[in-house]
Short mmCIF file of C-alpha atoms and ligand atoms in Angstrom, two decimals:
data_model
loop_
_atom_site.label_atom_id
_atom_site.label_comp_id
_atom_site.label_asym_id
_atom_site.label_seq_id
_atom_site.Cartn_x
_atom_site.Cartn_y
_atom_site.Cartn_z
CA UNK A 112 -26.57 42.83 -21.22
CA UNK A 113 -30.03 43.85 -19.84
CA UNK A 114 -30.22 46.80 -17.25
CA UNK A 115 -31.41 45.33 -13.97
CA UNK A 116 -33.85 47.42 -11.78
CA UNK A 117 -33.32 47.12 -8.01
CA UNK A 118 -36.53 44.97 -7.71
CA UNK A 119 -35.69 42.65 -10.60
CA UNK A 120 -32.13 42.32 -9.28
CA UNK A 121 -33.50 41.37 -5.81
CA UNK A 122 -35.92 38.80 -7.36
CA UNK A 123 -33.13 37.38 -9.53
CA UNK A 124 -30.70 37.10 -6.60
CA UNK A 125 -33.35 35.32 -4.50
CA UNK A 126 -34.10 32.89 -7.33
CA UNK A 127 -30.38 32.35 -7.87
CA UNK A 128 -29.97 31.86 -4.15
CA UNK A 129 -32.75 29.27 -4.04
CA UNK A 130 -31.47 27.46 -7.13
CA UNK A 131 -27.91 27.56 -5.78
CA UNK A 132 -29.23 26.06 -2.59
CA UNK A 133 -30.95 23.25 -4.47
CA UNK A 134 -27.97 22.69 -6.77
CA UNK A 135 -25.63 22.50 -3.78
CA UNK A 136 -28.26 20.32 -1.98
CA UNK A 137 -28.43 18.09 -5.06
CA UNK A 138 -24.64 17.96 -5.04
CA UNK A 139 -24.41 16.82 -1.39
CA UNK A 140 -23.50 13.15 -1.71
CA UNK A 141 -25.84 10.53 -0.23
CA UNK A 142 -22.79 8.46 0.71
CA UNK A 143 -19.48 10.03 1.76
CA UNK A 144 -16.84 7.37 2.42
CA UNK A 145 -13.29 7.82 3.80
CA UNK A 146 -10.26 6.19 2.18
CA UNK A 147 -7.06 6.25 4.29
CA UNK A 148 -3.55 5.37 3.17
CA UNK A 149 0.04 5.97 4.28
CA UNK A 150 1.51 7.27 1.02
CA UNK A 151 2.43 10.73 -0.22
CA UNK A 152 -0.10 12.56 -2.39
CA UNK A 153 2.42 12.31 -5.25
CA UNK A 154 2.55 8.49 -5.19
CA UNK A 155 0.73 6.84 -8.13
CA UNK A 156 -1.62 5.18 -5.63
CA UNK A 157 -3.12 8.52 -4.61
CA UNK A 158 -3.15 9.89 -8.16
CA UNK A 159 -5.12 6.87 -9.41
CA UNK A 160 -7.37 6.86 -6.33
CA UNK A 161 -8.35 10.49 -6.99
CA UNK A 162 -9.06 9.64 -10.63
CA UNK A 163 -11.30 6.78 -9.50
CA UNK A 164 -13.06 9.06 -6.98
CA UNK A 165 -13.89 11.54 -9.75
CA UNK A 166 -15.22 8.77 -12.04
CA UNK A 167 -17.33 7.25 -9.23
CA UNK A 168 -18.87 10.63 -8.39
CA UNK A 169 -19.75 11.21 -12.05
CA UNK A 170 -21.13 7.71 -12.64
CA UNK A 171 -23.27 7.84 -9.47
CA UNK A 172 -24.56 11.32 -10.37
CA UNK A 173 -22.94 12.70 -7.24
CA UNK A 174 -24.56 10.16 -4.91
CA UNK A 175 -21.20 8.70 -3.79
CA UNK A 176 -18.18 10.72 -2.69
CA UNK A 177 -14.80 9.16 -1.87
CA UNK A 178 -12.75 11.36 0.47
CA UNK A 179 -9.04 10.49 0.29
CA UNK A 180 -6.78 10.89 3.36
CA UNK A 181 -3.13 10.26 2.30
CA UNK A 182 0.09 10.30 4.37
CA UNK A 183 -1.44 8.59 7.43
CA UNK A 184 -3.54 11.74 8.12
CA UNK A 185 -6.10 9.62 10.04
CA UNK A 186 -3.43 7.73 12.02
CA UNK A 187 -0.59 5.25 11.69
CA UNK A 188 -1.04 1.94 9.86
CA UNK A 189 -1.61 0.07 13.11
CA UNK A 190 -4.12 2.74 14.29
CA UNK A 191 -5.95 2.73 10.96
CA UNK A 192 -6.19 -1.07 10.95
CA UNK A 193 -8.29 -0.68 14.09
CA UNK A 194 -10.41 2.00 12.40
CA UNK A 195 -11.15 -0.07 9.29
CA UNK A 196 -12.20 -2.94 11.57
CA UNK A 197 -14.68 -0.80 13.54
CA UNK A 198 -15.87 1.21 10.54
CA UNK A 199 -14.51 4.63 11.51
CA UNK A 200 -12.66 4.42 8.20
CA UNK A 201 -14.41 2.89 5.17
CA UNK A 202 -11.42 1.99 2.94
CA UNK A 203 -7.71 1.49 3.69
CA UNK A 204 -4.81 0.29 1.55
CA UNK A 205 -2.50 -1.88 3.62
CA UNK A 206 0.40 -4.22 3.02
CA UNK A 207 -0.55 -7.85 3.58
CA UNK A 208 2.38 -8.19 5.96
CA UNK A 209 1.03 -5.52 8.31
CA UNK A 210 -2.47 -6.98 7.87
CA UNK A 211 -1.01 -10.32 9.00
CA UNK A 212 -1.28 -9.16 12.62
CA UNK A 213 -5.04 -9.77 12.03
CA UNK A 214 -4.94 -12.22 9.09
CA UNK A 215 -1.71 -14.30 9.40
CA UNK A 216 -2.00 -15.73 5.88
CA UNK A 217 -1.84 -12.22 4.36
CA UNK A 218 1.93 -12.08 4.90
CA UNK A 219 2.60 -14.91 2.46
CA UNK A 220 3.55 -12.72 -0.51
CA UNK A 221 6.32 -11.25 1.64
CA UNK A 222 8.35 -14.46 1.93
CA UNK A 223 11.91 -13.45 1.05
CA UNK A 224 12.89 -13.75 -2.64
CA UNK A 225 9.64 -15.61 -3.44
CA UNK A 226 9.04 -13.52 -6.56
CA UNK A 227 11.67 -12.84 -9.24
CA UNK A 228 9.52 -10.81 -11.65
CA UNK A 229 6.24 -8.96 -11.95
CA UNK A 230 4.94 -11.72 -14.27
CA UNK A 231 5.28 -14.17 -11.38
CA UNK A 232 3.76 -11.66 -8.94
CA UNK A 233 0.58 -11.03 -10.90
CA UNK A 234 0.16 -14.69 -11.88
CA UNK A 235 0.14 -15.51 -8.16
CA UNK A 236 -1.72 -12.50 -6.75
CA UNK A 237 -4.39 -12.43 -9.46
CA UNK A 238 -4.60 -16.21 -9.26
CA UNK A 239 -4.87 -18.91 -6.60
CA UNK A 240 -2.57 -17.27 -4.02
CA UNK A 241 -4.46 -13.97 -4.11
CA UNK A 242 -7.81 -15.78 -3.95
CA UNK A 243 -6.58 -17.72 -0.92
CA UNK A 244 -5.52 -14.55 0.91
CA UNK A 245 -8.76 -12.68 0.07
CA UNK A 246 -10.76 -15.63 1.42
CA UNK A 247 -8.76 -15.50 4.65
CA UNK A 248 -9.37 -11.73 4.91
CA UNK A 249 -13.13 -12.25 4.40
CA UNK A 250 -13.19 -14.78 7.27
CA UNK A 251 -12.63 -11.87 9.68
CA UNK A 252 -16.21 -10.77 8.88
CA UNK A 253 -15.07 -7.22 9.76
CA UNK A 254 -13.17 -6.36 6.56
CA UNK A 255 -12.88 -7.54 2.97
CA UNK A 256 -10.40 -6.90 0.17
CA UNK A 257 -11.51 -5.64 -3.25
CA UNK A 258 -10.41 -7.86 -6.13
CA UNK A 259 -7.30 -6.05 -7.37
CA UNK A 260 -4.21 -5.83 -5.16
CA UNK A 261 -2.31 -2.59 -5.78
CA UNK A 262 1.45 -2.48 -6.27
CA UNK A 263 3.95 -1.32 -3.69
CA UNK A 264 6.91 -2.85 -5.47
CA UNK A 265 10.12 -4.82 -5.04
CA UNK A 266 11.82 -3.65 -1.87
CA UNK A 267 15.41 -2.33 -1.78
CA UNK A 268 17.61 -1.62 1.24
CA UNK A 269 18.83 1.90 2.02
CA UNK A 270 21.20 3.10 4.74
CA UNK A 271 22.93 6.27 5.89
CA UNK A 272 26.11 4.40 6.85
CA UNK A 273 27.28 1.90 4.19
CA UNK A 274 26.18 -0.16 1.22
CA UNK A 275 24.81 -3.66 1.80
CA UNK A 276 26.95 -5.89 -0.44
CA UNK A 277 26.78 -9.25 1.34
CA UNK A 278 24.57 -10.47 4.21
CA UNK A 279 27.46 -9.82 6.60
CA UNK A 280 26.87 -6.08 6.06
CA UNK A 281 23.55 -6.47 7.86
CA UNK A 282 25.27 -7.66 11.05
CA UNK A 283 24.02 -5.53 13.95
CA UNK A 284 22.58 -2.83 11.68
CA UNK A 285 19.70 -0.85 13.22
CA UNK A 286 17.08 -1.24 10.52
CA UNK A 287 13.53 0.13 10.47
CA UNK A 288 10.92 -2.37 9.37
CA UNK A 289 7.12 -1.99 9.17
CA UNK A 290 5.13 -3.38 12.12
CA UNK A 291 4.83 -7.00 10.96
CA UNK A 292 6.28 -10.29 12.32
CA UNK A 293 7.62 -11.49 8.95
CA UNK A 294 9.63 -8.31 8.43
CA UNK A 295 11.20 -8.60 11.86
CA UNK A 296 11.88 -12.30 11.31
CA UNK A 297 13.55 -11.75 7.92
CA UNK A 298 15.93 -9.04 9.10
CA UNK A 299 16.83 -10.92 12.25
CA UNK A 300 17.66 -13.88 9.98
CA UNK A 301 19.97 -11.53 8.00
CA UNK A 302 21.68 -10.69 11.32
CA UNK A 303 20.47 -7.09 11.63
CA UNK A 304 18.70 -5.44 14.57
CA UNK A 305 15.22 -4.62 13.17
CA UNK A 306 13.03 -1.99 14.87
CA UNK A 307 9.32 -1.82 13.99
CA UNK A 308 8.28 1.75 13.18
CA UNK A 309 5.11 2.82 11.38
CA UNK A 310 5.77 4.46 8.04
CA UNK A 311 4.57 7.89 9.16
CA UNK A 312 7.47 8.01 11.68
CA UNK A 313 10.11 6.51 9.38
CA UNK A 314 11.55 9.70 7.87
CA UNK A 315 12.12 11.26 11.31
CA UNK A 316 13.57 8.02 12.71
CA UNK A 317 16.11 7.97 9.87
CA UNK A 318 16.82 11.70 10.19
CA UNK A 319 17.47 11.45 13.94
CA UNK A 320 19.56 8.28 13.42
CA UNK A 321 17.32 6.23 15.68
CA UNK A 322 17.82 3.72 12.87
CA UNK A 323 20.54 3.54 10.21
CA UNK A 324 18.48 2.10 7.40
CA UNK A 325 15.17 0.95 6.04
CA UNK A 326 13.84 -0.95 3.04
CA UNK A 327 11.25 0.11 0.51
CA UNK A 328 10.56 0.17 -3.23
CA UNK A 329 12.17 3.00 -5.22
CA UNK A 330 8.78 4.68 -5.79
CA UNK A 331 8.44 5.10 -2.02
CA UNK A 332 12.07 6.20 -1.54
CA UNK A 333 11.31 8.91 -4.11
CA UNK A 334 7.81 10.05 -3.12
CA UNK A 335 8.56 9.98 0.63
CA UNK A 336 11.85 11.82 -0.05
CA UNK A 337 13.84 9.21 1.89
CA UNK A 338 16.83 10.08 -0.33
CA UNK A 339 17.17 13.20 1.85
CA UNK A 340 18.07 11.03 4.86
CA UNK A 341 19.57 7.94 3.21
CA UNK A 342 22.84 7.79 1.26
CA UNK A 343 23.16 4.20 0.02
CA UNK A 344 20.66 2.08 -1.89
CA UNK A 345 21.42 -1.63 -2.34
CA UNK A 346 19.15 -3.42 -4.81
CA UNK A 347 18.45 -6.45 -2.62
CA UNK A 348 14.99 -7.03 -4.18
CA UNK A 349 14.40 -9.11 -1.08
CA UNK A 350 10.59 -8.96 -1.22
CA UNK A 351 7.64 -7.94 -3.37
CA UNK A 352 4.96 -6.09 -1.46
CA UNK A 353 1.46 -4.93 -2.39
CA UNK A 354 -1.49 -3.03 -0.95
CA UNK A 355 -4.83 -4.72 -0.41
CA UNK A 356 -7.67 -2.21 -0.95
CA UNK A 357 -9.60 -3.05 2.22
CA UNK A 358 -13.23 -2.13 2.96
CA UNK A 359 -15.11 -2.17 6.24
CA UNK A 360 -17.62 -4.95 5.60
CA UNK A 361 -20.66 -3.36 7.29
CA UNK A 362 -20.17 -0.01 5.56
CA UNK A 363 -19.50 -1.75 2.22
CA UNK A 364 -22.68 -3.79 2.45
CA UNK A 365 -24.66 -0.68 3.46
CA UNK A 366 -24.16 0.68 -0.06
CA UNK A 367 -26.89 0.05 -2.65
CA UNK A 368 -25.80 -2.69 -5.05
CA UNK A 369 -25.61 -0.39 -8.08
CA UNK A 370 -23.30 2.04 -6.26
CA UNK A 371 -21.17 -0.81 -4.88
CA UNK A 372 -20.69 -2.12 -8.43
CA UNK A 373 -19.58 1.32 -9.71
CA UNK A 374 -17.18 1.78 -6.77
CA UNK A 375 -15.66 -1.70 -7.17
CA UNK A 376 -15.28 -1.36 -10.96
CA UNK A 377 -13.44 1.97 -10.72
CA UNK A 378 -11.29 1.09 -7.72
CA UNK A 379 -10.14 -2.20 -9.30
CA UNK A 380 -9.42 -0.45 -12.61
CA UNK A 381 -7.43 2.21 -10.72
CA UNK A 382 -5.40 -0.56 -9.08
CA UNK A 383 -4.42 -1.98 -12.48
CA UNK A 384 -3.48 1.50 -13.72
CA UNK A 385 -1.44 2.11 -10.56
CA UNK A 386 0.52 -1.10 -11.17
CA UNK A 387 1.56 0.20 -14.59
CA UNK A 388 2.41 3.62 -13.13
CA UNK A 389 4.67 2.12 -10.44
CA UNK A 390 6.47 -0.07 -12.99
CA UNK A 391 7.10 2.81 -15.41
CA UNK A 392 8.03 5.22 -12.59
CA UNK A 393 10.53 2.70 -11.20
CA UNK A 394 12.45 2.30 -14.47
CA UNK A 395 13.80 5.86 -14.34
CA UNK A 396 14.20 6.14 -10.57
CA UNK A 397 17.68 4.64 -10.15
CA UNK A 398 19.10 7.45 -12.30
CA UNK A 399 16.85 10.08 -10.71
CA UNK A 400 17.81 9.05 -7.17
CA UNK A 401 21.50 8.84 -8.15
CA UNK A 402 21.21 12.40 -9.41
CA UNK A 403 19.92 13.30 -5.95
CA UNK A 404 23.07 11.85 -4.39
CA UNK A 405 22.13 8.24 -3.59
CA UNK A 406 24.89 5.66 -4.21
CA UNK A 407 23.53 2.43 -5.75
CA UNK A 408 25.01 -1.06 -5.71
CA UNK A 409 23.69 -4.40 -6.92
CA UNK A 410 23.92 -7.59 -4.90
CA UNK A 411 24.09 -11.34 -5.53
CA UNK A 412 20.61 -12.35 -4.32
CA UNK A 413 21.67 -16.00 -3.94
CA UNK A 414 23.92 -15.05 -1.00
CA UNK A 415 20.95 -13.46 0.81
CA UNK A 416 18.52 -16.27 -0.04
CA UNK A 417 21.08 -18.84 1.21
CA UNK A 418 21.49 -16.81 4.42
CA UNK A 419 17.72 -16.93 5.03
CA UNK A 420 17.65 -20.67 4.35
CA UNK A 421 20.61 -21.32 6.67
CA UNK A 422 18.93 -19.27 9.40
CA UNK A 423 15.82 -21.48 9.11
CA UNK A 424 13.64 -18.61 7.83
CA UNK A 425 11.88 -20.67 5.11
CA UNK A 426 11.33 -23.66 7.41
CA UNK A 427 9.94 -21.37 10.12
CA UNK A 428 7.47 -19.64 7.80
CA UNK A 429 6.44 -22.85 6.03
CA UNK A 430 5.44 -24.09 9.47
CA UNK A 431 3.58 -20.86 10.31
CA UNK A 432 1.64 -20.66 7.01
CA UNK A 433 0.90 -24.39 6.85
CA UNK A 434 1.28 -26.89 4.00
CA UNK A 435 -1.78 -25.77 1.98
CA UNK A 436 -0.76 -22.11 1.81
CA UNK A 437 2.90 -22.94 1.29
CA UNK A 438 2.18 -25.31 -1.60
CA UNK A 439 -0.08 -22.65 -3.15
CA UNK A 440 2.85 -20.23 -2.93
CA UNK A 441 5.37 -22.73 -4.33
CA UNK A 442 2.96 -23.66 -7.15
CA UNK A 443 3.31 -20.03 -8.30
CA UNK A 444 6.97 -19.32 -7.55
CA UNK A 445 8.76 -22.67 -7.43
CA UNK A 446 10.46 -24.50 -4.57
CA UNK A 447 11.51 -22.19 -1.73
CA UNK A 448 12.24 -24.19 1.43
O1 X2X B 42 5.66 0.97 5.70
C1 X2X B 42 6.26 0.80 4.62
O2 X2X B 42 7.50 0.64 4.50
C2 X2X B 42 5.43 0.79 3.36
C3 X2X B 42 5.02 2.21 3.00
O3 X2X B 42 6.15 0.22 2.28
C4 X2X B 42 4.24 -0.05 3.61
O4 X2X B 42 3.13 0.43 3.67
C5 X2X B 42 4.47 -1.48 3.83
#
């Protein structure tokens, strides 16, 4: 350890100061982009997004920084949809059903009981059905979806009042649904009284009994701690839902091609990893949530699917989506209507 004189110390500190300045200057990203989502930091989506952000920063030598804003920090889903359209937000993961308020076709994966397994889901969403929806999203000219759709999961019904065993148990139930026409339509067809509430207000709406129940995949029930305000969980599996990784088109195209390629590669890879995380997380969650006091019951899905059919739900949505989209869906999942 060499003894520093006052003068040499001063010279060294100045040099260090200057080099620190240049290092920190060099570290300041050329492009800092905002990614908003509505999920808890602990959800696999945010864990994988942070991993991708770190890889992108390294592979672009610090030129691109992805800032992640979880838990609807930048606004509700409906607010943030406006922000991704005008470019105030650069990336946003959003359910196709909520996106359907802008791109009607994007709700098609939410048709009740369309998917009976993840194999069927990925065959459709990574195939013709997903391509069809991404093309419809691109037609907006304001936003586009990156290739890989991320997983939300198969949705289950929870309540604070009673288990849902048959469709009759839905009669008159005040149920929270996300702000999307297909969700409202489905739960009206079941006979319940759906109320559209953005996800960031769902916990408090359940806690204050504004609504008795809600529906979400187990990974969300866990990471959003909905088990604290819900007692029953009925495995209705009534819908598979995913998250499109949306980009503001103008801001996306403003990126140099080499950076865009690195961002797309890592985000799409993170989406595939997140799918695996959600699937493995879900396997243990029924026991984990039971241990936290939730009471589970299984249902006979045929009763619920027949109820939707009798209420005209499939006929209504076949008419709304149109023959081309509906036949693309049925080519992947079999006859529905
Ligand atoms: O709002 C919901 O229920 C959630 C979190 O599953 C969606 O983003 C659709």
